[in-house]
Structure formats: C-alpha cells, structure tokens
PDB file of C-alpha atoms in Angstrom:
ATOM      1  CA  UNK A   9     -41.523  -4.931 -14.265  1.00  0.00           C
ATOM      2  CA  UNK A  10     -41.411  -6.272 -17.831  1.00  0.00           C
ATOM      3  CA  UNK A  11     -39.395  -8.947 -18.681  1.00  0.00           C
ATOM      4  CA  UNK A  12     -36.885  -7.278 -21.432  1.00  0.00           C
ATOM      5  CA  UNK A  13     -36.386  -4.874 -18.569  1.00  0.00           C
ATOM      6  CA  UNK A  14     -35.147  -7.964 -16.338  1.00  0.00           C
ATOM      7  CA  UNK A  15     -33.524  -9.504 -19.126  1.00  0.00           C
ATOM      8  CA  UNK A  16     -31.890  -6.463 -20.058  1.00  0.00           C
ATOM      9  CA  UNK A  17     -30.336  -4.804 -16.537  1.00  0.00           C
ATOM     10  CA  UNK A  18     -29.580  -8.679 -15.414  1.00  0.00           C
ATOM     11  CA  UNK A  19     -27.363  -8.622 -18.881  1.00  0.00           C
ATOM     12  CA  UNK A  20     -25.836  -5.842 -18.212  1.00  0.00           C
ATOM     13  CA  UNK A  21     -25.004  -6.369 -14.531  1.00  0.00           C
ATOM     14  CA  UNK A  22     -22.877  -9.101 -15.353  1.00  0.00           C
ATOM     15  CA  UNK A  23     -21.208  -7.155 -18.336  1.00  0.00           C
ATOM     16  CA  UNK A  24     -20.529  -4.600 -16.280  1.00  0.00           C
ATOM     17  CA  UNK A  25     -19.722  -6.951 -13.418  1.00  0.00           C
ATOM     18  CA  UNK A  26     -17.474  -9.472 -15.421  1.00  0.00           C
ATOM     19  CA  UNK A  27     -15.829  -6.834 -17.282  1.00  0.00           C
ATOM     20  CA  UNK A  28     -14.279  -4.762 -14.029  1.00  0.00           C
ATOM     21  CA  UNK A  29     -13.524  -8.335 -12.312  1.00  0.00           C
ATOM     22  CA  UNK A  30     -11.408  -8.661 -15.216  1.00  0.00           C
ATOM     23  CA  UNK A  31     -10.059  -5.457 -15.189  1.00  0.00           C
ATOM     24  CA  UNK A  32      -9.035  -5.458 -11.751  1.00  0.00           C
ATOM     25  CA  UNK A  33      -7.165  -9.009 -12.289  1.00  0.00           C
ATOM     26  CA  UNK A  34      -5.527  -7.523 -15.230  1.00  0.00           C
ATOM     27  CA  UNK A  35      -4.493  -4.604 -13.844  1.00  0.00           C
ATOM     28  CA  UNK A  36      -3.193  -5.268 -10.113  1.00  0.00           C
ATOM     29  CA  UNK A  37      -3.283  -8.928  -9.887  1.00  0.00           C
ATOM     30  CA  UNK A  38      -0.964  -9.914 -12.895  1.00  0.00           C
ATOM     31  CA  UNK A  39       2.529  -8.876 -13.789  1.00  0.00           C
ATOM     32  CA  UNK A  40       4.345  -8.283 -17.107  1.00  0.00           C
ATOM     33  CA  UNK A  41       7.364  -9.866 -17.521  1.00  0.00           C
ATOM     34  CA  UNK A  42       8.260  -7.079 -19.630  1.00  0.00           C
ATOM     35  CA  UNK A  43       9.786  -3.949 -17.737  1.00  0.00           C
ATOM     36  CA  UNK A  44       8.109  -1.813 -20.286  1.00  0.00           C
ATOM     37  CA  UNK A  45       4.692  -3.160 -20.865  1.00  0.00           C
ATOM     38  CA  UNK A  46       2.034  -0.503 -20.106  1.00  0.00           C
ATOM     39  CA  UNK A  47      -0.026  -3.189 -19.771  1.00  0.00           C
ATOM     40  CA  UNK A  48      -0.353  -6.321 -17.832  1.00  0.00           C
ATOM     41  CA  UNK A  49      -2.245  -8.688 -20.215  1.00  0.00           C
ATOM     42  CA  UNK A  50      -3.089  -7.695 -24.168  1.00  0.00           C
ATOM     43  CA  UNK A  51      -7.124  -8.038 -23.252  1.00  0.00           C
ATOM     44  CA  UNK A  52      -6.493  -5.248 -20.595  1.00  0.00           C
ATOM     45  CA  UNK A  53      -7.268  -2.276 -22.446  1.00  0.00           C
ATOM     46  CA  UNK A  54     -10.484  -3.996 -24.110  1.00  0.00           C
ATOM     47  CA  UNK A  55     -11.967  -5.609 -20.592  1.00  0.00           C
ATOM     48  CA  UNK A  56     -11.918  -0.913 -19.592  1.00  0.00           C
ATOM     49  CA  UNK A  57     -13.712  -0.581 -22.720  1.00  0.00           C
ATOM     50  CA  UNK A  58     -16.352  -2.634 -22.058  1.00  0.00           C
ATOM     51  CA  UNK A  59     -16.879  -2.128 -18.837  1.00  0.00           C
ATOM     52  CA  UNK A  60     -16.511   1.906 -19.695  1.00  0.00           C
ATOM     53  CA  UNK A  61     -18.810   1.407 -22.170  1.00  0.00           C
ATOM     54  CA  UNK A  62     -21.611  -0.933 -20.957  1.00  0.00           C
ATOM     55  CA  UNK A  63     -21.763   1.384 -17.936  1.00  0.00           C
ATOM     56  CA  UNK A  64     -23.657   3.784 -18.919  1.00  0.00           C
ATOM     57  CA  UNK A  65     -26.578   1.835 -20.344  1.00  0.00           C
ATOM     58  CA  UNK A  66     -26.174  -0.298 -16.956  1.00  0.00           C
ATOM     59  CA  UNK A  67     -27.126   3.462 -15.447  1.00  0.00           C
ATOM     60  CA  UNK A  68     -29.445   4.178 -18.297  1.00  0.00           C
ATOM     61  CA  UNK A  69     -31.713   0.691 -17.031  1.00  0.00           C
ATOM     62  CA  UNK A  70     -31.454   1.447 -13.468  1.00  0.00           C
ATOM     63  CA  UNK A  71     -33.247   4.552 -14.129  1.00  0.00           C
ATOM     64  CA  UNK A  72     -35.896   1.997 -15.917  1.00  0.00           C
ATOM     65  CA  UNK A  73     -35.982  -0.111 -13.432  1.00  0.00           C
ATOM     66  CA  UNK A  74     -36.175   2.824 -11.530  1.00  0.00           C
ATOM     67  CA  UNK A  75     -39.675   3.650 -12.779  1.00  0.00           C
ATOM     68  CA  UNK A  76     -41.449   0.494 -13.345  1.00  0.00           C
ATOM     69  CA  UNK A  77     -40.032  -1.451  -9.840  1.00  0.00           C
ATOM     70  CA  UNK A  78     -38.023   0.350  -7.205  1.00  0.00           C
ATOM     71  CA  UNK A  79     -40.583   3.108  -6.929  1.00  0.00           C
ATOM     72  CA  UNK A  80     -43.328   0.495  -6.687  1.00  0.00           C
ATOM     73  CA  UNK A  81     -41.670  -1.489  -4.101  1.00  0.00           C
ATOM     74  CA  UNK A  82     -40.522   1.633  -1.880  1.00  0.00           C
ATOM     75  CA  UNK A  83     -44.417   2.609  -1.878  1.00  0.00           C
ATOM     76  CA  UNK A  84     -45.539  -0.893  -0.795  1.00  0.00           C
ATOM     77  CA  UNK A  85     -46.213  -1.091   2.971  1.00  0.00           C
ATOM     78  CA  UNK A  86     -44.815  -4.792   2.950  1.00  0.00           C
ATOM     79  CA  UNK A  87     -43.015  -6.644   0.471  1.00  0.00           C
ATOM     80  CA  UNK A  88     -40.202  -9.316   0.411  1.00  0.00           C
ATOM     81  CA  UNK A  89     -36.396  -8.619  -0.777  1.00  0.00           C
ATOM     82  CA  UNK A  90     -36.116  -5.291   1.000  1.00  0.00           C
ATOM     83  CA  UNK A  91     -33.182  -5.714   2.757  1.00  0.00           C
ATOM     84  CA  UNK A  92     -31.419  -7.298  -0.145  1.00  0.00           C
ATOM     85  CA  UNK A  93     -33.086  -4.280  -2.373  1.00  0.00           C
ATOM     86  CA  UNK A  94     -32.103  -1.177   0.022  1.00  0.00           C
ATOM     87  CA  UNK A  95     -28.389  -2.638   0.619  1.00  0.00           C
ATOM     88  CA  UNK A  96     -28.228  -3.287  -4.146  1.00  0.00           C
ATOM     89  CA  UNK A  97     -29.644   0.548  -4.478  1.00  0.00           C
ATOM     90  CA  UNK A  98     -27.247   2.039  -1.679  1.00  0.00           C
ATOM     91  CA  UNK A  99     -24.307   0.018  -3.276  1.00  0.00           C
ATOM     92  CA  UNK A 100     -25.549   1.023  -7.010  1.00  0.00           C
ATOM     93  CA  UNK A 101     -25.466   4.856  -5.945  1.00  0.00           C
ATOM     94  CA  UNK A 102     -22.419   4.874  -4.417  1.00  0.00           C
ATOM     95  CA  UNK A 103     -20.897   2.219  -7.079  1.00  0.00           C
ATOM     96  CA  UNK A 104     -21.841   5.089  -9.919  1.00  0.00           C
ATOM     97  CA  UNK A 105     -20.581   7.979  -7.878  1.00  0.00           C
ATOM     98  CA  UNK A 106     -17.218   6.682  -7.353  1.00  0.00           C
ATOM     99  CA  UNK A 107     -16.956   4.838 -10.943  1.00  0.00           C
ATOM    100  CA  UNK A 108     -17.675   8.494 -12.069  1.00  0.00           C
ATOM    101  CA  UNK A 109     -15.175  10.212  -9.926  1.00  0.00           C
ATOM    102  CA  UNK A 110     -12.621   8.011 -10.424  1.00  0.00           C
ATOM    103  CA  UNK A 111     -12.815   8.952 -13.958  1.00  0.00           C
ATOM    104  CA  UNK A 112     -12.297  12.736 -13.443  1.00  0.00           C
ATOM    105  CA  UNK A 113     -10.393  12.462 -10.020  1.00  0.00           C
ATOM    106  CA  UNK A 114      -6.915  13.919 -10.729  1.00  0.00           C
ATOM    107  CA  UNK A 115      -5.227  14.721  -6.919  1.00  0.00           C
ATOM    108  CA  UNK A 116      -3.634  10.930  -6.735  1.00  0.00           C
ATOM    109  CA  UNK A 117      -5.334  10.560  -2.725  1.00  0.00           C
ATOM    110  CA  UNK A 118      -8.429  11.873  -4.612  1.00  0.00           C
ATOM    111  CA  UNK A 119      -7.881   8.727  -7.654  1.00  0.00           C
ATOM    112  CA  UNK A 120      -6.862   6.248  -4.905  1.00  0.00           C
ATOM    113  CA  UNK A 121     -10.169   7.015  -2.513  1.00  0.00           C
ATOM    114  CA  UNK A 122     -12.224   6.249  -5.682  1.00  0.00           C
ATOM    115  CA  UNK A 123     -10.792   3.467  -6.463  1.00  0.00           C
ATOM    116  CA  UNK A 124     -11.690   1.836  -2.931  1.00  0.00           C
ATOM    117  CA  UNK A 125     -14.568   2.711  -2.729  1.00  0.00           C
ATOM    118  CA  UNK A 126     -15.653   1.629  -6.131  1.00  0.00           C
ATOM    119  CA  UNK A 127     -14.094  -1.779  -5.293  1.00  0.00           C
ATOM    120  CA  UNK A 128     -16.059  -1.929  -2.119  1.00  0.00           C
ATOM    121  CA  UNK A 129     -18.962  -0.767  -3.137  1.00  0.00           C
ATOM    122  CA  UNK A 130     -18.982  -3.078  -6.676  1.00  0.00           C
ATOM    123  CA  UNK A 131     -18.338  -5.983  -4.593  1.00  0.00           C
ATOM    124  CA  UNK A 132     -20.678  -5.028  -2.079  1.00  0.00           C
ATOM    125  CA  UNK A 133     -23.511  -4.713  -5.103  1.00  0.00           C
ATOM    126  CA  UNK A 134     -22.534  -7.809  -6.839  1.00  0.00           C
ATOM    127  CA  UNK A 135     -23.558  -9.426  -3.606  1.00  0.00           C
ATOM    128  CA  UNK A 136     -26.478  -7.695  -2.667  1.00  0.00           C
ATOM    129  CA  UNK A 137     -27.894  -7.664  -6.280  1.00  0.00           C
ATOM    130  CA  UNK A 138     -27.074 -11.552  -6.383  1.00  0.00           C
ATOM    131  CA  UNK A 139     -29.093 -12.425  -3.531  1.00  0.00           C
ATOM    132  CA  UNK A 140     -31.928 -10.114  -4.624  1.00  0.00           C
ATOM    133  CA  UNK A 141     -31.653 -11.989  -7.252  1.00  0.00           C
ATOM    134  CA  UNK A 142     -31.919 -15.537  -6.082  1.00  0.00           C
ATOM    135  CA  UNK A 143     -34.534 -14.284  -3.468  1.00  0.00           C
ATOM    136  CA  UNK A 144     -36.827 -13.137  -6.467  1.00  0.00           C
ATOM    137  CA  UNK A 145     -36.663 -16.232  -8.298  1.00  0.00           C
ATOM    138  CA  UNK A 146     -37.190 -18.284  -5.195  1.00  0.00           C
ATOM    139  CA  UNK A 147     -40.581 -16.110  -4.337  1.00  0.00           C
ATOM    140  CA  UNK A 148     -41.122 -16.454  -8.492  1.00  0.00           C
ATOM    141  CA  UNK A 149     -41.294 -19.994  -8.000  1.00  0.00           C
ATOM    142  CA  UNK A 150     -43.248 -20.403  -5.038  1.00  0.00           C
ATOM    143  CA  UNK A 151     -46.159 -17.859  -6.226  1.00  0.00           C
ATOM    144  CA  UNK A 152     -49.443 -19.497  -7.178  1.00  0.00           C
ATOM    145  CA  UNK A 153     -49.665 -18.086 -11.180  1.00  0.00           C
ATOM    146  CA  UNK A 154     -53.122 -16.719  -9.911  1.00  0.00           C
ATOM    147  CA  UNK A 155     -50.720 -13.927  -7.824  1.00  0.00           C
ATOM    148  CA  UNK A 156     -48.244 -13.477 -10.570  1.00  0.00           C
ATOM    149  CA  UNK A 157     -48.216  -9.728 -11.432  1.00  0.00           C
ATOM    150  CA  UNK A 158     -47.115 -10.462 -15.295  1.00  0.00           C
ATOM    151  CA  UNK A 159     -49.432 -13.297 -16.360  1.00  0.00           C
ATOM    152  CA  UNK A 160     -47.980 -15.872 -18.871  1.00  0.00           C
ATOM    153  CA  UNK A 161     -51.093 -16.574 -20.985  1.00  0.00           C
ATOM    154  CA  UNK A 162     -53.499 -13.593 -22.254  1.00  0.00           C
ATOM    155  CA  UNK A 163     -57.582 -13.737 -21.429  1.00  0.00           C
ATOM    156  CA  UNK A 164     -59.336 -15.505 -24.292  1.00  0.00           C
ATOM    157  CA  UNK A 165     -60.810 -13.412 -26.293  1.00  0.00           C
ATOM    158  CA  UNK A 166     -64.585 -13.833 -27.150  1.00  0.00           C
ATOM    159  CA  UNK A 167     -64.149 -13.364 -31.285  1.00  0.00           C
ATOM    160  CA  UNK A 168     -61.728 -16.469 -30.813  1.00  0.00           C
ATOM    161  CA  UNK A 169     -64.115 -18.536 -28.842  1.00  0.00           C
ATOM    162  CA  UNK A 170     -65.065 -21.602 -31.034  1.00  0.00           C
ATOM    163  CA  UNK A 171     -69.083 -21.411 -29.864  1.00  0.00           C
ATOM    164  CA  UNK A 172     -69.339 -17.310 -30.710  1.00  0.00           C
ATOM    165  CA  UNK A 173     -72.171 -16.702 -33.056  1.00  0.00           C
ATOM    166  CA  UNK A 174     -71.094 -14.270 -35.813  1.00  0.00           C
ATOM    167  CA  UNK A 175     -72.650 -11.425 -36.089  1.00  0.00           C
ATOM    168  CA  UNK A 176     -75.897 -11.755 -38.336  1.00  0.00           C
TER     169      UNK A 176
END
C-alpha cells in the first residue's frame, strides 16, 4: 500500500467520521430554543454536507485500498491485524449499505432501521478501524527496515557512485 493511499483513506475516515459525530450531536443531542427552528445548531446543515459529500470518495479509496491491501492480506496464509481488519471491512460494508439506504428509505420503520444500523455499524467501524490502526503502526515500528515492504531510501544507483569510471 502506498503511502498517499494511507494518507488519503486515513483523511477521509476522520472527515467522514468527525463530520456524522457532529451531525448526530446536532441533530438528536441538542435542542433549539426556538419552536420553529428546522434546525438544531446553524453548522447542522453544513456538518450533512460534508459528511454527504466526503462519503463517496471515502467509498471511492476503499475500493483502492481494496486493490493494493485488503486483497493482499485476504490471500496471505498468516498475517497480523486480521481480526481488527475482518471486523473494519464487515462494519465498512454494512456502514455504506445503510448510509445508502437511509438516503432513499422512505417507509418511516424503513428510515428508522437505517438509521440504527448506520449508527451501530459507524461506531462499530470507528473502533475497529482505530485499532487496526494503532495495531499497524505498532507492527510499523517494531519491523526491522530490512522487512519493510515500502523502503524509505532508493538503491544507489551505479551512474551516481562517486568511483564509476565514465564511459571512454
């Protein structure tokens, strides 16, 4: 996995993440102390955007991330994170399909079943991905650089090396 690819789906994990925690205060744990406020807090409407928004690129690097790590690690025989990495994709998939749902969902049982399980299943990524998270930095960390799989410094090259004869 590259590292804009980290850089990138970490970002927009906690947009995403940040942006419907603040949404959800917003919305059911505040009240207007007007009678006819349609909303509860003026940043309400701007914390859905976002998090409407930034979801679908959140989607659009999972399917990245898809490619260059998931894939890899399902093939692997052995490999560390895997609980922490089965429990953040099963969350992620059912995360999407209910954020999606709840969108389109118009029978009000229909809207309301969304809506719980998009909370559970949010919360239930934000932890899993957050100790996947800490677990890969931790085995990041502890790796000799000889067994890292994205090596920090490039192979000299020979045309650079101070004692190379040019070419006669």
């Amino acid at each position: 996995m590259k590292a804009w690819e980290k850089w990138t789906f970490n970002l927009l994990a906690l947009v995403v993440s940040a942006s419907g925690l603040a949404y959800l205060w917003m919305k059911y744990g505040m009240a207007s102390g007007d009678p006819f406020a349609l909303v509860n807090h003026p940043w309400q409407p701007w914390m859905l955007a976002i998090h409407v928004l930034a979801s679908p690129w959140f989607l659009v690097m999972f399917g990245v991330l898809v490619n260059s790590h998931i894939s890899q690690k399902l093939a692997a025989e052995s490999g560390q994170d895997r609980r922490s990495g089965y429990l953040s994709l099963l969350a992620f998939v059912t995360m999407t399909f209910s954020g999606y749902a709840l969108q389109v969902a118009t029978n009000p049982r229909t809207t309301r079943a969304m809506l719980v399980l998009h909370l559970v299943s949010s919360g239930l990524f934000v932890l899993a991905y957050g100790a996947h998270f800490v677990i890969g930095l931790r085995t990041a960390v502890a790796r000799p650089p000889a067994e890292s799989p994205e090596p920090h410094a490039a192979a000299p090259c020979s045309h650079l090396d101070s004692h190379a004869q040019p070419p006669s």
